[in-house]
Short mmCIF file of C-alpha atoms and ligand atoms in Angstrom, two decimals:
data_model
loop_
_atom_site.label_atom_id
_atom_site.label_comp_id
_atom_site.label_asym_id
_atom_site.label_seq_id
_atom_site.Cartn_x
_atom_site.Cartn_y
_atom_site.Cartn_z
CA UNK A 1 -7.88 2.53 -1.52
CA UNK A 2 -10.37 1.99 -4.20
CA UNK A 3 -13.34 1.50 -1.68
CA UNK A 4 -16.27 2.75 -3.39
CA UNK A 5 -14.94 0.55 -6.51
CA UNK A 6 -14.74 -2.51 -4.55
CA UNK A 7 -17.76 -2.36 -2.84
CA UNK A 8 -19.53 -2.09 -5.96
CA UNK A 9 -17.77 -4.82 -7.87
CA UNK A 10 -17.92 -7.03 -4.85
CA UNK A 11 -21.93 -6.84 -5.10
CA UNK A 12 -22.32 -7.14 -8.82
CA UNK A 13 -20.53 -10.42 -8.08
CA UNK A 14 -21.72 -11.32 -5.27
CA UNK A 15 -25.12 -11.45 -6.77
CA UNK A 16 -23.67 -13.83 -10.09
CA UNK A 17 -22.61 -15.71 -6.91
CA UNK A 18 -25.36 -16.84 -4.99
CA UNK A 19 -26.79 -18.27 -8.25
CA UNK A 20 -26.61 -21.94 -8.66
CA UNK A 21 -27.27 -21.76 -12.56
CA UNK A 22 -26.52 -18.77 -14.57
CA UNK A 23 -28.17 -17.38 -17.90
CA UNK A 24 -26.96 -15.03 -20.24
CA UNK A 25 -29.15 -12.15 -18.59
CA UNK A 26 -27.84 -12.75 -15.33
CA UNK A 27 -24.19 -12.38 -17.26
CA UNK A 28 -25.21 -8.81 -18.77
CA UNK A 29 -27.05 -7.85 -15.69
CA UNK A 30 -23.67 -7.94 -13.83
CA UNK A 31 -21.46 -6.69 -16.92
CA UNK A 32 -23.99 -3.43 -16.69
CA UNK A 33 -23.09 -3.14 -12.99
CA UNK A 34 -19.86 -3.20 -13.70
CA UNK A 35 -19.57 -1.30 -16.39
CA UNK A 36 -21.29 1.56 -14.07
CA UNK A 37 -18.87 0.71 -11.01
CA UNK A 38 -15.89 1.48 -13.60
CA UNK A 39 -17.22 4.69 -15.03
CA UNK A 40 -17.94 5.99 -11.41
CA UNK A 41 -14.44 5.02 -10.53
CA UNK A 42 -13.65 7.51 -13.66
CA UNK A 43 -11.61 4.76 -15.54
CA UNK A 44 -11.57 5.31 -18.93
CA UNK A 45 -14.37 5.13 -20.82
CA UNK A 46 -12.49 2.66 -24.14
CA UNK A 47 -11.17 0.94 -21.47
CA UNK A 48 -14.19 -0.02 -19.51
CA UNK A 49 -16.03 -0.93 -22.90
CA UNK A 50 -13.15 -3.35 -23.88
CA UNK A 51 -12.71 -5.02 -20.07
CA UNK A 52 -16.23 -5.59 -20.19
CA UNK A 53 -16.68 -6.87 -23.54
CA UNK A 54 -13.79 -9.33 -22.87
CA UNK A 55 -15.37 -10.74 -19.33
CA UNK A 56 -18.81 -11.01 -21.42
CA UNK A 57 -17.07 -12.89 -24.26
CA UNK A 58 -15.21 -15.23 -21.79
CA UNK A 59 -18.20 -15.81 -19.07
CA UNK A 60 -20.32 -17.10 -21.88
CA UNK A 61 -18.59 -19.35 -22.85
CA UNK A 62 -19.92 -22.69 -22.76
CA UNK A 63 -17.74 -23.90 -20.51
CA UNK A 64 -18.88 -21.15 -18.26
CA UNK A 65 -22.39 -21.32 -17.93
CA UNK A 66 -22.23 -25.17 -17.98
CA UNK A 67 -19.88 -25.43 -15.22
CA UNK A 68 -20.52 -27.13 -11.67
CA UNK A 69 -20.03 -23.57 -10.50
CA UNK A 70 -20.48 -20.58 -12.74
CA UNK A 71 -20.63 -17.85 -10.48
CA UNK A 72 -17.19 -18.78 -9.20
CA UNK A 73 -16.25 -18.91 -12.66
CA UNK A 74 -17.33 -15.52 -13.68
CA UNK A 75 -15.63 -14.04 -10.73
CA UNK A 76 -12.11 -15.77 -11.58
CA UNK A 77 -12.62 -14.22 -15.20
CA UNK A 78 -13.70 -10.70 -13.70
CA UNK A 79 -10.33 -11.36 -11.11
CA UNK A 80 -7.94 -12.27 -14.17
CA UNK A 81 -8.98 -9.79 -16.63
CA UNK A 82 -8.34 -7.08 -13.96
CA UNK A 83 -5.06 -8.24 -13.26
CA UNK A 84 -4.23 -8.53 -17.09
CA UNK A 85 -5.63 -5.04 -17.51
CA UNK A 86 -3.27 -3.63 -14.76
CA UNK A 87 -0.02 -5.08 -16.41
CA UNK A 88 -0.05 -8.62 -15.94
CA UNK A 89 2.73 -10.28 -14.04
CA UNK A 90 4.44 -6.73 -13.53
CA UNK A 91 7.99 -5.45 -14.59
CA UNK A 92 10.56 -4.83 -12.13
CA UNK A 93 13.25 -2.01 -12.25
CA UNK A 94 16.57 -2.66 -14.45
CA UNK A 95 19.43 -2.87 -12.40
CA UNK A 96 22.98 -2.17 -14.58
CA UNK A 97 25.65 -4.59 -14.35
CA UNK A 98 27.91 -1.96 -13.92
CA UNK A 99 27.69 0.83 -10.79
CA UNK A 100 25.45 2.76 -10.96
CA UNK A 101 22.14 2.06 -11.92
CA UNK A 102 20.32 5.32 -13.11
CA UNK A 103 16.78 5.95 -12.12
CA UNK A 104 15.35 9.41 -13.76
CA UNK A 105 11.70 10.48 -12.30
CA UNK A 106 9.68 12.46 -14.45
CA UNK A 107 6.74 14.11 -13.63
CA UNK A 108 4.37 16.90 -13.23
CA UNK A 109 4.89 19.69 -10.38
CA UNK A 110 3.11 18.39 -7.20
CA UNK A 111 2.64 14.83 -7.97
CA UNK A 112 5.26 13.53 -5.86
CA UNK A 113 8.65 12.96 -7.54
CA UNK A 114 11.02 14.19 -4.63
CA UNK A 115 8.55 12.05 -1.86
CA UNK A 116 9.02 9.56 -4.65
CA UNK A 117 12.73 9.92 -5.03
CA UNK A 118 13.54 9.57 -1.18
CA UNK A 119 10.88 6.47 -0.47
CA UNK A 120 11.91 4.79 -3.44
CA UNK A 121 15.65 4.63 -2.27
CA UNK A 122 14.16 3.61 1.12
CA UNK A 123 13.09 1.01 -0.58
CA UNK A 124 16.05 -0.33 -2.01
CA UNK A 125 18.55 0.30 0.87
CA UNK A 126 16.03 -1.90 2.70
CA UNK A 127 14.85 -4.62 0.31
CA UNK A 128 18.10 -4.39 -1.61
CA UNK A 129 20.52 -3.61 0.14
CA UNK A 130 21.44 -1.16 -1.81
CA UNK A 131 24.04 2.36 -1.40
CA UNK A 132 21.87 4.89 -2.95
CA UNK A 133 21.86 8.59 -4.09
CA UNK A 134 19.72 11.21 -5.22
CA UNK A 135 20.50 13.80 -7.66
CA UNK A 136 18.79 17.43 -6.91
CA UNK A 137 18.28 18.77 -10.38
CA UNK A 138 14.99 20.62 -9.72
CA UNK A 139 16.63 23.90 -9.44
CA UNK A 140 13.71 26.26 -10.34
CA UNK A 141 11.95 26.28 -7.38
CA UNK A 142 13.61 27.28 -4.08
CA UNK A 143 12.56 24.66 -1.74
CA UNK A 144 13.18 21.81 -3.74
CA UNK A 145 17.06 21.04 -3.01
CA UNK A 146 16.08 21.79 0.28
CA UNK A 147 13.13 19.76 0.29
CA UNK A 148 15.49 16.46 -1.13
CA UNK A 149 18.39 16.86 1.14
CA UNK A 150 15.58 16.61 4.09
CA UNK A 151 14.55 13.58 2.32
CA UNK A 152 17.68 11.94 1.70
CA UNK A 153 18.49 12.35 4.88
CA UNK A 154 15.59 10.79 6.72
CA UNK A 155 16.46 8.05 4.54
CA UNK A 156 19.89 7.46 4.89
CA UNK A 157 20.86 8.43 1.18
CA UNK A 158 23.50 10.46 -0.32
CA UNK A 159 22.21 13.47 -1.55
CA UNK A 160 24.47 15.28 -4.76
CA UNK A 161 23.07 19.20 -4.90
CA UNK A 162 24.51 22.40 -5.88
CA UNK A 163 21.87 25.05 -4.79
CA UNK A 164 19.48 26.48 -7.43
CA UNK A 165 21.93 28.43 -9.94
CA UNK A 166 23.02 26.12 -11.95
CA UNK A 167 21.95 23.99 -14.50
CA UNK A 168 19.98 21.33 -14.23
CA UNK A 169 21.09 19.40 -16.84
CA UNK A 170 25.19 19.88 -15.87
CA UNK A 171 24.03 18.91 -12.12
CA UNK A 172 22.73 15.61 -13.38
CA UNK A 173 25.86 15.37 -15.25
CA UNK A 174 28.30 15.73 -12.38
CA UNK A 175 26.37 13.81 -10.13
CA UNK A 176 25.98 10.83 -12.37
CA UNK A 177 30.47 11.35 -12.29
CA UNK A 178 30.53 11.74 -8.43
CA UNK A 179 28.24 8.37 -8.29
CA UNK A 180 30.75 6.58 -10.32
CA UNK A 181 33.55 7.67 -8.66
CA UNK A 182 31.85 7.19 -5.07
CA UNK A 183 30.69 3.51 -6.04
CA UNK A 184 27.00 4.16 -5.61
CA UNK A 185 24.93 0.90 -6.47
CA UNK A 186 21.75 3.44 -7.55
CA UNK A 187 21.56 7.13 -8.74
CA UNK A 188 18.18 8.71 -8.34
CA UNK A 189 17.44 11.89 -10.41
CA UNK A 190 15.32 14.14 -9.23
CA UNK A 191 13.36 16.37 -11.86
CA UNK A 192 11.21 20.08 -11.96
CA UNK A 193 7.79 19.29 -13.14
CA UNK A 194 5.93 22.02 -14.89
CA UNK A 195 2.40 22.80 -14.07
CA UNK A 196 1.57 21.54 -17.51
CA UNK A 197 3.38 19.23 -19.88
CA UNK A 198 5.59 22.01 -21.82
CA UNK A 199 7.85 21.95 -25.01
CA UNK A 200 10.70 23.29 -22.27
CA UNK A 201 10.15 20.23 -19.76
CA UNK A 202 10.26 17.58 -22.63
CA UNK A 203 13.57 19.03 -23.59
CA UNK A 204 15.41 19.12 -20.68
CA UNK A 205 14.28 15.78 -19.62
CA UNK A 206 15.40 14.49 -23.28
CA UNK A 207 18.86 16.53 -22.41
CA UNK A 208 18.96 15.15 -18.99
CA UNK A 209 18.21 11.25 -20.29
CA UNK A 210 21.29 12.19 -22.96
CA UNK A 211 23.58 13.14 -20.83
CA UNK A 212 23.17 10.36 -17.74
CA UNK A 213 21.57 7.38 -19.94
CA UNK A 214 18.86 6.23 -17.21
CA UNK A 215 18.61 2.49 -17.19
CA UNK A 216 15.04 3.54 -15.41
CA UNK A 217 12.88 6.50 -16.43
CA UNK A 218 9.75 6.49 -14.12
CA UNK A 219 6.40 8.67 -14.53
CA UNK A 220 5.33 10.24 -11.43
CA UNK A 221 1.45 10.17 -11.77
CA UNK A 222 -0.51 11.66 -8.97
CA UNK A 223 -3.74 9.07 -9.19
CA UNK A 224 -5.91 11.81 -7.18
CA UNK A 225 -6.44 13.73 -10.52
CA UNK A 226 -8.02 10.62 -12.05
CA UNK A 227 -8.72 11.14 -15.58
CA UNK A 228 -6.33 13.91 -15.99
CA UNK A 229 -3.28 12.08 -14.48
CA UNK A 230 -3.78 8.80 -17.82
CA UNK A 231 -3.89 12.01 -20.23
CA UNK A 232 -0.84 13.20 -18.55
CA UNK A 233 0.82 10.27 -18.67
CA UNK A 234 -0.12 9.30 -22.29
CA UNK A 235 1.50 13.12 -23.56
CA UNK A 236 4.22 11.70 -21.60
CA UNK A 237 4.20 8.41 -23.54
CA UNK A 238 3.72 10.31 -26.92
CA UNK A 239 7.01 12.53 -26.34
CA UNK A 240 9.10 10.72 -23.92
CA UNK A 241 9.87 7.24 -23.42
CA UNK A 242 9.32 6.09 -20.20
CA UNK A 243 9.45 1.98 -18.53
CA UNK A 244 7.15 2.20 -15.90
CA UNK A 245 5.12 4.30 -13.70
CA UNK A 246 5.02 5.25 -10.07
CA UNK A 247 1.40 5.69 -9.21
CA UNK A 248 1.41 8.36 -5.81
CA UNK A 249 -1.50 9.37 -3.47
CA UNK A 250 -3.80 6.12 -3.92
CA UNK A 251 -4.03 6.73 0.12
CA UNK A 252 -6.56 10.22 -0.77
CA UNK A 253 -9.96 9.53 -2.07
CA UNK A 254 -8.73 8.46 -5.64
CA UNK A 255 -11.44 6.16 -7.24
CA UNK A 256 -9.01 3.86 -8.71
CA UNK A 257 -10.06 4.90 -11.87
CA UNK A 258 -5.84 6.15 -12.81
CA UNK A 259 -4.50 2.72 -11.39
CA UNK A 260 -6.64 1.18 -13.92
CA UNK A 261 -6.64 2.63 -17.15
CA UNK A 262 -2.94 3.95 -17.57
CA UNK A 263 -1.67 0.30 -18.43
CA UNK A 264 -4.23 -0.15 -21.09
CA UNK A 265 -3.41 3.50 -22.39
CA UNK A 266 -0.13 4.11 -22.43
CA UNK A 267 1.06 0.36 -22.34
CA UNK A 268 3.42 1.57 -19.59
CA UNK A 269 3.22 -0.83 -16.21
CA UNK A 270 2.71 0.56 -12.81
CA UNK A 271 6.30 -0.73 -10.82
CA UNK A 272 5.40 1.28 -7.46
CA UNK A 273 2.09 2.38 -5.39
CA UNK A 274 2.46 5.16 -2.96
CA UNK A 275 -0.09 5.28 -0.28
CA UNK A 276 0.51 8.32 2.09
CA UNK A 277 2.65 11.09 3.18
CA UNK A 278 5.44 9.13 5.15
CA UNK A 279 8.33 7.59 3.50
CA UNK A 280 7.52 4.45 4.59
CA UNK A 281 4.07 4.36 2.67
CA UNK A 282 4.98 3.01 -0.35
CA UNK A 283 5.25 -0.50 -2.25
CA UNK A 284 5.72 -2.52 -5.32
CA UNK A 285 2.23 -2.63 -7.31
CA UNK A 286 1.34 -5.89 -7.96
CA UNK A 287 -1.54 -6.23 -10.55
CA UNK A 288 -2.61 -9.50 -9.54
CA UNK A 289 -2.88 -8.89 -6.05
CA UNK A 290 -4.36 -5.16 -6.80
CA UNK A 291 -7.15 -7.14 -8.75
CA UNK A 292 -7.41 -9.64 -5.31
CA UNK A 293 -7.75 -6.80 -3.00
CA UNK A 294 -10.03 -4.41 -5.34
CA UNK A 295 -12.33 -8.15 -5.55
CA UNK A 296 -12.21 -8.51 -1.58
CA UNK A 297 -10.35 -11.42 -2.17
CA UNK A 298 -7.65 -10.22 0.20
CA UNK A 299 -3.95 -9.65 -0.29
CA UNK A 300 -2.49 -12.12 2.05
CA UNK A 301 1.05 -11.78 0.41
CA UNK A 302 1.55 -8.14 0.93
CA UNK A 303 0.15 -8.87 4.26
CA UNK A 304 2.37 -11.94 4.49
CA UNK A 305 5.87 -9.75 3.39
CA UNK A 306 4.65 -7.02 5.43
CA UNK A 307 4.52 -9.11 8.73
CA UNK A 308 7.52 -10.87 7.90
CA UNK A 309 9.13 -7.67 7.73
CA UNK A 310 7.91 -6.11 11.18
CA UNK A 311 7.70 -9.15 13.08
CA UNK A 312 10.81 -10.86 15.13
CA UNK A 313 10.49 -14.58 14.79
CA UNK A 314 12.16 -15.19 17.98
CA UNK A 315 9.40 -13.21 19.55
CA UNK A 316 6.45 -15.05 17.87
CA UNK A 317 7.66 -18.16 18.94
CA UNK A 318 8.02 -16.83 22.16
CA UNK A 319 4.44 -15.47 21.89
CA UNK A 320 2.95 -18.87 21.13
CA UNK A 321 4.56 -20.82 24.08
CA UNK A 322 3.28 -18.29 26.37
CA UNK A 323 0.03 -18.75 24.85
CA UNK A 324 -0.09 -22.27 25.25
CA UNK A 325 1.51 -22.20 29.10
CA UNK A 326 -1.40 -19.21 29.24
CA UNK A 327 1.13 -17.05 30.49
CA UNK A 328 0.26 -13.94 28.22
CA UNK A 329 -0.21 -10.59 30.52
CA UNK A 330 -0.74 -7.15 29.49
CA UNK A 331 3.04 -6.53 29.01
CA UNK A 332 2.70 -8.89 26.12
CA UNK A 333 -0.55 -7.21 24.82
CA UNK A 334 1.22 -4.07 24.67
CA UNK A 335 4.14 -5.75 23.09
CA UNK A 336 1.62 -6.84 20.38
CA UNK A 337 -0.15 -3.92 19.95
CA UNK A 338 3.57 -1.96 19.57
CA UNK A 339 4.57 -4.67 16.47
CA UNK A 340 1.13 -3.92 14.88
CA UNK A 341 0.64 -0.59 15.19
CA UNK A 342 4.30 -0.47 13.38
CA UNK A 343 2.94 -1.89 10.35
CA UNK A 344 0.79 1.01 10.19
CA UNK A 345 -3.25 2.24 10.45
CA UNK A 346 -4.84 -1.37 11.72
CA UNK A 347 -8.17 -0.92 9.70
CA UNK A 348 -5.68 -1.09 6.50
CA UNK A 349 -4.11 -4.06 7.68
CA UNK A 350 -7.54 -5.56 8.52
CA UNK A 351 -8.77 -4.85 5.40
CA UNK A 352 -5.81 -7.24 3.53
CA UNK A 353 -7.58 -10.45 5.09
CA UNK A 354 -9.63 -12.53 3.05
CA UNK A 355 -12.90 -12.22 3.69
CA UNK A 356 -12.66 -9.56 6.48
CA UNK A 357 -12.43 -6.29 3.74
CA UNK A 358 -16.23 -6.56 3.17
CA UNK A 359 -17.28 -7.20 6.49
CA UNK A 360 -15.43 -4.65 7.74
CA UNK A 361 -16.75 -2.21 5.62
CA UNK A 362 -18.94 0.46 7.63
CA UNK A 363 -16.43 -0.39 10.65
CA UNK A 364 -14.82 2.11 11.91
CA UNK A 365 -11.02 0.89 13.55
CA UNK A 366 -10.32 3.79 15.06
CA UNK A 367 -6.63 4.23 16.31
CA UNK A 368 -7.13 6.54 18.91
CA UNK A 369 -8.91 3.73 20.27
CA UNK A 370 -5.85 1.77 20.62
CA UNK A 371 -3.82 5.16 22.37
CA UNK A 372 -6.19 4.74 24.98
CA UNK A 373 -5.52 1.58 25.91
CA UNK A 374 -2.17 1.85 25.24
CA UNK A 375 -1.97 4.61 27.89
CA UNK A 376 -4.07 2.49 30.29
CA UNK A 377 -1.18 -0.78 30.08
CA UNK A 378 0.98 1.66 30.41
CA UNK A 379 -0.43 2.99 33.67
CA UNK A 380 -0.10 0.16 35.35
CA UNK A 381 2.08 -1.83 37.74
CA UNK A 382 4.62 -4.54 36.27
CA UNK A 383 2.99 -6.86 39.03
CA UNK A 384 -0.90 -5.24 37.78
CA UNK A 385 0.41 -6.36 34.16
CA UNK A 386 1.47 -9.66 35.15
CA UNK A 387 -1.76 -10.25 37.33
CA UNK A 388 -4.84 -8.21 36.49
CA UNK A 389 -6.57 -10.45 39.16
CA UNK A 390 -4.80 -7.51 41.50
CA UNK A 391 -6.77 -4.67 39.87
CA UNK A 392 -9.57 -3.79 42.47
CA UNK A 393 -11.96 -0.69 42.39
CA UNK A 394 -8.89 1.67 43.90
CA UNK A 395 -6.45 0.65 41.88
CA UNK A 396 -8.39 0.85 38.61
CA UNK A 397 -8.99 4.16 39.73
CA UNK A 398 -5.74 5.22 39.84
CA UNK A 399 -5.08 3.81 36.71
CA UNK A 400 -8.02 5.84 35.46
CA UNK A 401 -6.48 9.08 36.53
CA UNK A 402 -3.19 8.26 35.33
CA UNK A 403 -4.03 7.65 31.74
CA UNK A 404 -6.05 9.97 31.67
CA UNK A 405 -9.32 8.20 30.78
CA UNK A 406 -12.10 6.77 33.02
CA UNK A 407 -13.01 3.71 35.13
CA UNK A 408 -15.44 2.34 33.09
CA UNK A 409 -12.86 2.30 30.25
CA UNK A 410 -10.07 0.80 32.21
CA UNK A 411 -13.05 -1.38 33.11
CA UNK A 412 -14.15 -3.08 29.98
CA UNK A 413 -10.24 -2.79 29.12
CA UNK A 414 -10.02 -5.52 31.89
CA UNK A 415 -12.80 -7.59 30.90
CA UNK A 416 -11.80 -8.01 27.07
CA UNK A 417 -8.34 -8.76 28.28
CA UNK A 418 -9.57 -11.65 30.48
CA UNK A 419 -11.76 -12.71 27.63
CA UNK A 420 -8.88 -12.34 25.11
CA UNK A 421 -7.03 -14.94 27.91
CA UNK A 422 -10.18 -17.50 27.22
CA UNK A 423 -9.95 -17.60 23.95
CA UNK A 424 -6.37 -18.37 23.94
CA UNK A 425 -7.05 -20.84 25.83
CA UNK A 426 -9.02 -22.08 23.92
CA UNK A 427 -7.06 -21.91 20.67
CA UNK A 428 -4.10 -23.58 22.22
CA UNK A 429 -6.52 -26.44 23.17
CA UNK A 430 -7.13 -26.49 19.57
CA UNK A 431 -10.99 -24.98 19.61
CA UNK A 432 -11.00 -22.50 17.07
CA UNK A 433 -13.71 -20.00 17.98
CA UNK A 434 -15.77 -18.33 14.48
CA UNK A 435 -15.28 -15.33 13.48
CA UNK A 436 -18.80 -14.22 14.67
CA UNK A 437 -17.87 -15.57 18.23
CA UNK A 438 -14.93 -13.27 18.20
CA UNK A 439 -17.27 -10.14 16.71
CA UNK A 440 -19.25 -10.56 19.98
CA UNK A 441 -16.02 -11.32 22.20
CA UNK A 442 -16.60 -14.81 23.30
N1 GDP B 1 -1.39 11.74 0.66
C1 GDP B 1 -0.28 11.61 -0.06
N2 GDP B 1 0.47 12.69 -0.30
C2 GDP B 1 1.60 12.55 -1.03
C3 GDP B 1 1.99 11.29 -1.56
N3 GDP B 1 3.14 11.47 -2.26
C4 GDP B 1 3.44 12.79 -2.15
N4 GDP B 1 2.52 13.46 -1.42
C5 GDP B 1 2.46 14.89 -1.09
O1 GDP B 1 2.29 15.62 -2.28
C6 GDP B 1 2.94 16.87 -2.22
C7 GDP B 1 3.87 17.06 -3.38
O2 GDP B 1 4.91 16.11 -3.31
P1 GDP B 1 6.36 16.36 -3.91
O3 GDP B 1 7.13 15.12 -3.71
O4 GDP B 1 6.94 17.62 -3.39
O5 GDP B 1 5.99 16.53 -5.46
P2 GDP B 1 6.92 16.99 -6.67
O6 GDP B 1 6.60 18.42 -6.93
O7 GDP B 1 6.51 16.13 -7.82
O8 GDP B 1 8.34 16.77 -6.28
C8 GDP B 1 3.67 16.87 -0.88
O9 GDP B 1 2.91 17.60 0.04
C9 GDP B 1 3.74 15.41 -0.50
O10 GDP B 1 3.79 15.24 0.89
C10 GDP B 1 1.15 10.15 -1.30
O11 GDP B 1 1.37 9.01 -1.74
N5 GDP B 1 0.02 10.38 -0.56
MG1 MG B 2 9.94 18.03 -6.32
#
């Protein structure tokens, strides 16, 4: 997400940085590289002129420049004026005090309202508990009903449909009554996009918003089309009222340059990000940790929730005994690699660490790497797993053959499990090896 963006940023400040003093070129030196690391990122062009022009303004400041340490300075100002400019502390949805609580998604065709639809009420059966439903009222093109009951039912949520021939508008109407009458805590409404914004659309989303009085009306904005997808949503703004926007596809090679600029343009905040094709890829957006991860600075609370989410306490604390008994085998290194691979792609979760993002840049984490030696654990004995001092030439050529890779891989496999053992050791003795030490597996 955002990588070319961040990379840049992250050297125009890492220059302001090393400097013990700083002088007002310095400052404009690094508000010109920033100002080009924006543009490239296709973020609006007013917007980029007043972001910079407010860091400038702020970084020289006397109390700046004449600081113990300015370069720190400048980079909290470059940190909290990106966060402002994303929406500030964030809004969160409106939930009705009485059942049920009407979310209406609005969109173009293609950017990812139904996706939308069925992660979003992943999202609150599992973070809030709560019974939800989707309303089908895309009836114009075939596969869309389809396409949401599929949905709905991956996710466990309710789906209200009535095929393609009727209208959309009395479908969101009798859904909204079944919802009552069925107790649903949250309805979600699924929309048609046009192609284009269109005097037909804007009506029957204005007919649609009459007749079921949303307490939520989110903008679907597909942040691949950059540039296009802020114009988009500012007709939207213009026409329609909307509260908040769900920003989809930041996973593809968008530049960032959406993510950024449709706060300041439309004054509407972003409430969700969604990052990829499965249901599960998608999450509250968080401006001030957005602006932390963009700035390498890490995002160690999404990485934080995220663990707490996947990970069984009772197992970590399992975990840590047997790494200070040094009882961890392979069946435990499998176990790990299972919980982490369930939080998804490891160079994304590798990239949320402070201070790793940058240095991991150029690194490839590849995760067929990690099916391989998946498949060579899992070629093993229960007693090889518990004792890899058992695993002589024959048997590691067995296990070669069954996993379908080589010796030499099941080989170094071996080898950076028995160092992985020293370092534990190690750590539960309280010696905390450096990151470089772990880089070269010592
Ligand atoms: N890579 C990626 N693809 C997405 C994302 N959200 C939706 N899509 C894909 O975009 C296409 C259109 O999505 P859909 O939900 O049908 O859009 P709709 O026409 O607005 O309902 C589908 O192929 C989705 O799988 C996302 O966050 N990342
Ligand atoms: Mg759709």
């Amino acid at each position: 997400m955002f990588d070319t963006l961040s990379e840049r940023l992250q050297s125009a400040l890492s220059e302001v940085r090393s400097h013990g003093t700083l002088t007002e070129d310095d400052i404009n030196k690094a508000m010109r590289q920033i100002r080009l690391a924006l543009l490239e990122a296709d973020v609006n062009f007013q917007v980029v002129k007043r972001f910079t022009a407010a860091v400038k303004e702020r970084a020289l400041g006397a109390d700046v420049l004449e600081s113990l340490n300015p370069g720190q300075q400048v980079v909290k100002i470059v940190d909290e004026e990106l966060t402002a400019l994303m929406g500030g502390a964030g809004r969160d949805l409106v939930f009705a005090s009485s059942r049920p609580t009407v979310i209406l998604m609005a969109g173009l065709q293609g950017s990812g309202k139904t996706t939308a639809c069925g992660k979003l009420a992943r999202h609150l059966r599992e973070e809030h508990k709560k019974d939800v439903a989707l309303a089908a009222c895309d009836v114009y093109r075939p596969a869309a009903v389809d396409q949401l009951v599929k949905v709905g039912s991956q996710v466990g949520a309710t789906v209200y449909e009535q095929g393609t021939g009727r209208d959309p508008i009395d479908i969101a109407e009798w859904a909204l009554g079944r919802a009552k009458s069925e107790g649903r805590d949250v309805l979600i409404v699924d929309t048609s996009g046009r192609l284009h914004i269109d005097a037909d659309l804007m009506k029957e989303l204005a007919e649609i918003k009459k007749r079921t009085k949303p307490h939520n009306v989110l903008l679907v904005v597909d942040a691949m089309t950059g540039q296009d997808a802020v114009n988009v949503a500012e007709q939207f703004a213009e026409t329609a009222n909307f509260d908040g926007v769900v920003m989809t596809k930041l996973d593809g090679d968008a530049r960032g340059g959406a993510a950024l600029s449709v706060k300041a343009v439309t004054g509407k905040p972003i409430l969700y990000a969604s990052t990829g094709e499965k249901l599960d890829a998608f999450e509250r957006f968080h401006p001030d940790r957005m602006a932390q991860r963009i700035l390498g600075m890490g995002d160690v609370m999404t990485l934080v929730e995220k663990a707490e989410r996947e990970f069984d306490e009772k197992k970590a604390e399992e975990l840590e005994r047997k790494i200070r008994r040094q009882e961890f085998t392979f069946d435990d290194f499998l176990d790990q690699l299972h919980q982490v691979r369930r939080m998804g792609p490891v160079s994304g979760l590798l990239k949320m660490i402070p201070g790793l993002g940058s240095q991991l840049s150029g690194l490839k984490i590849d995760d067929r790497e990690l099916d391989r030696v998946q498949a060579i654990i899992t070629s093993m004995t229960p007693e090889e797993r518990a004792n890899p001092s058992l695993l002589n030439g024959s048997r590691r050529r067995r296990i070669a053959l069954g996993s379908g890779t080589n010796v030499s891989a099941v080989n170094q496999l071996v080898k950076q499990f028995g160092q992985m053992q020293k370092m534990m050791k190690a750590l539960s003795q309280g010696k905390m090896p450096s990151l470089s030490q772990l880089a070269r597996g010592r």
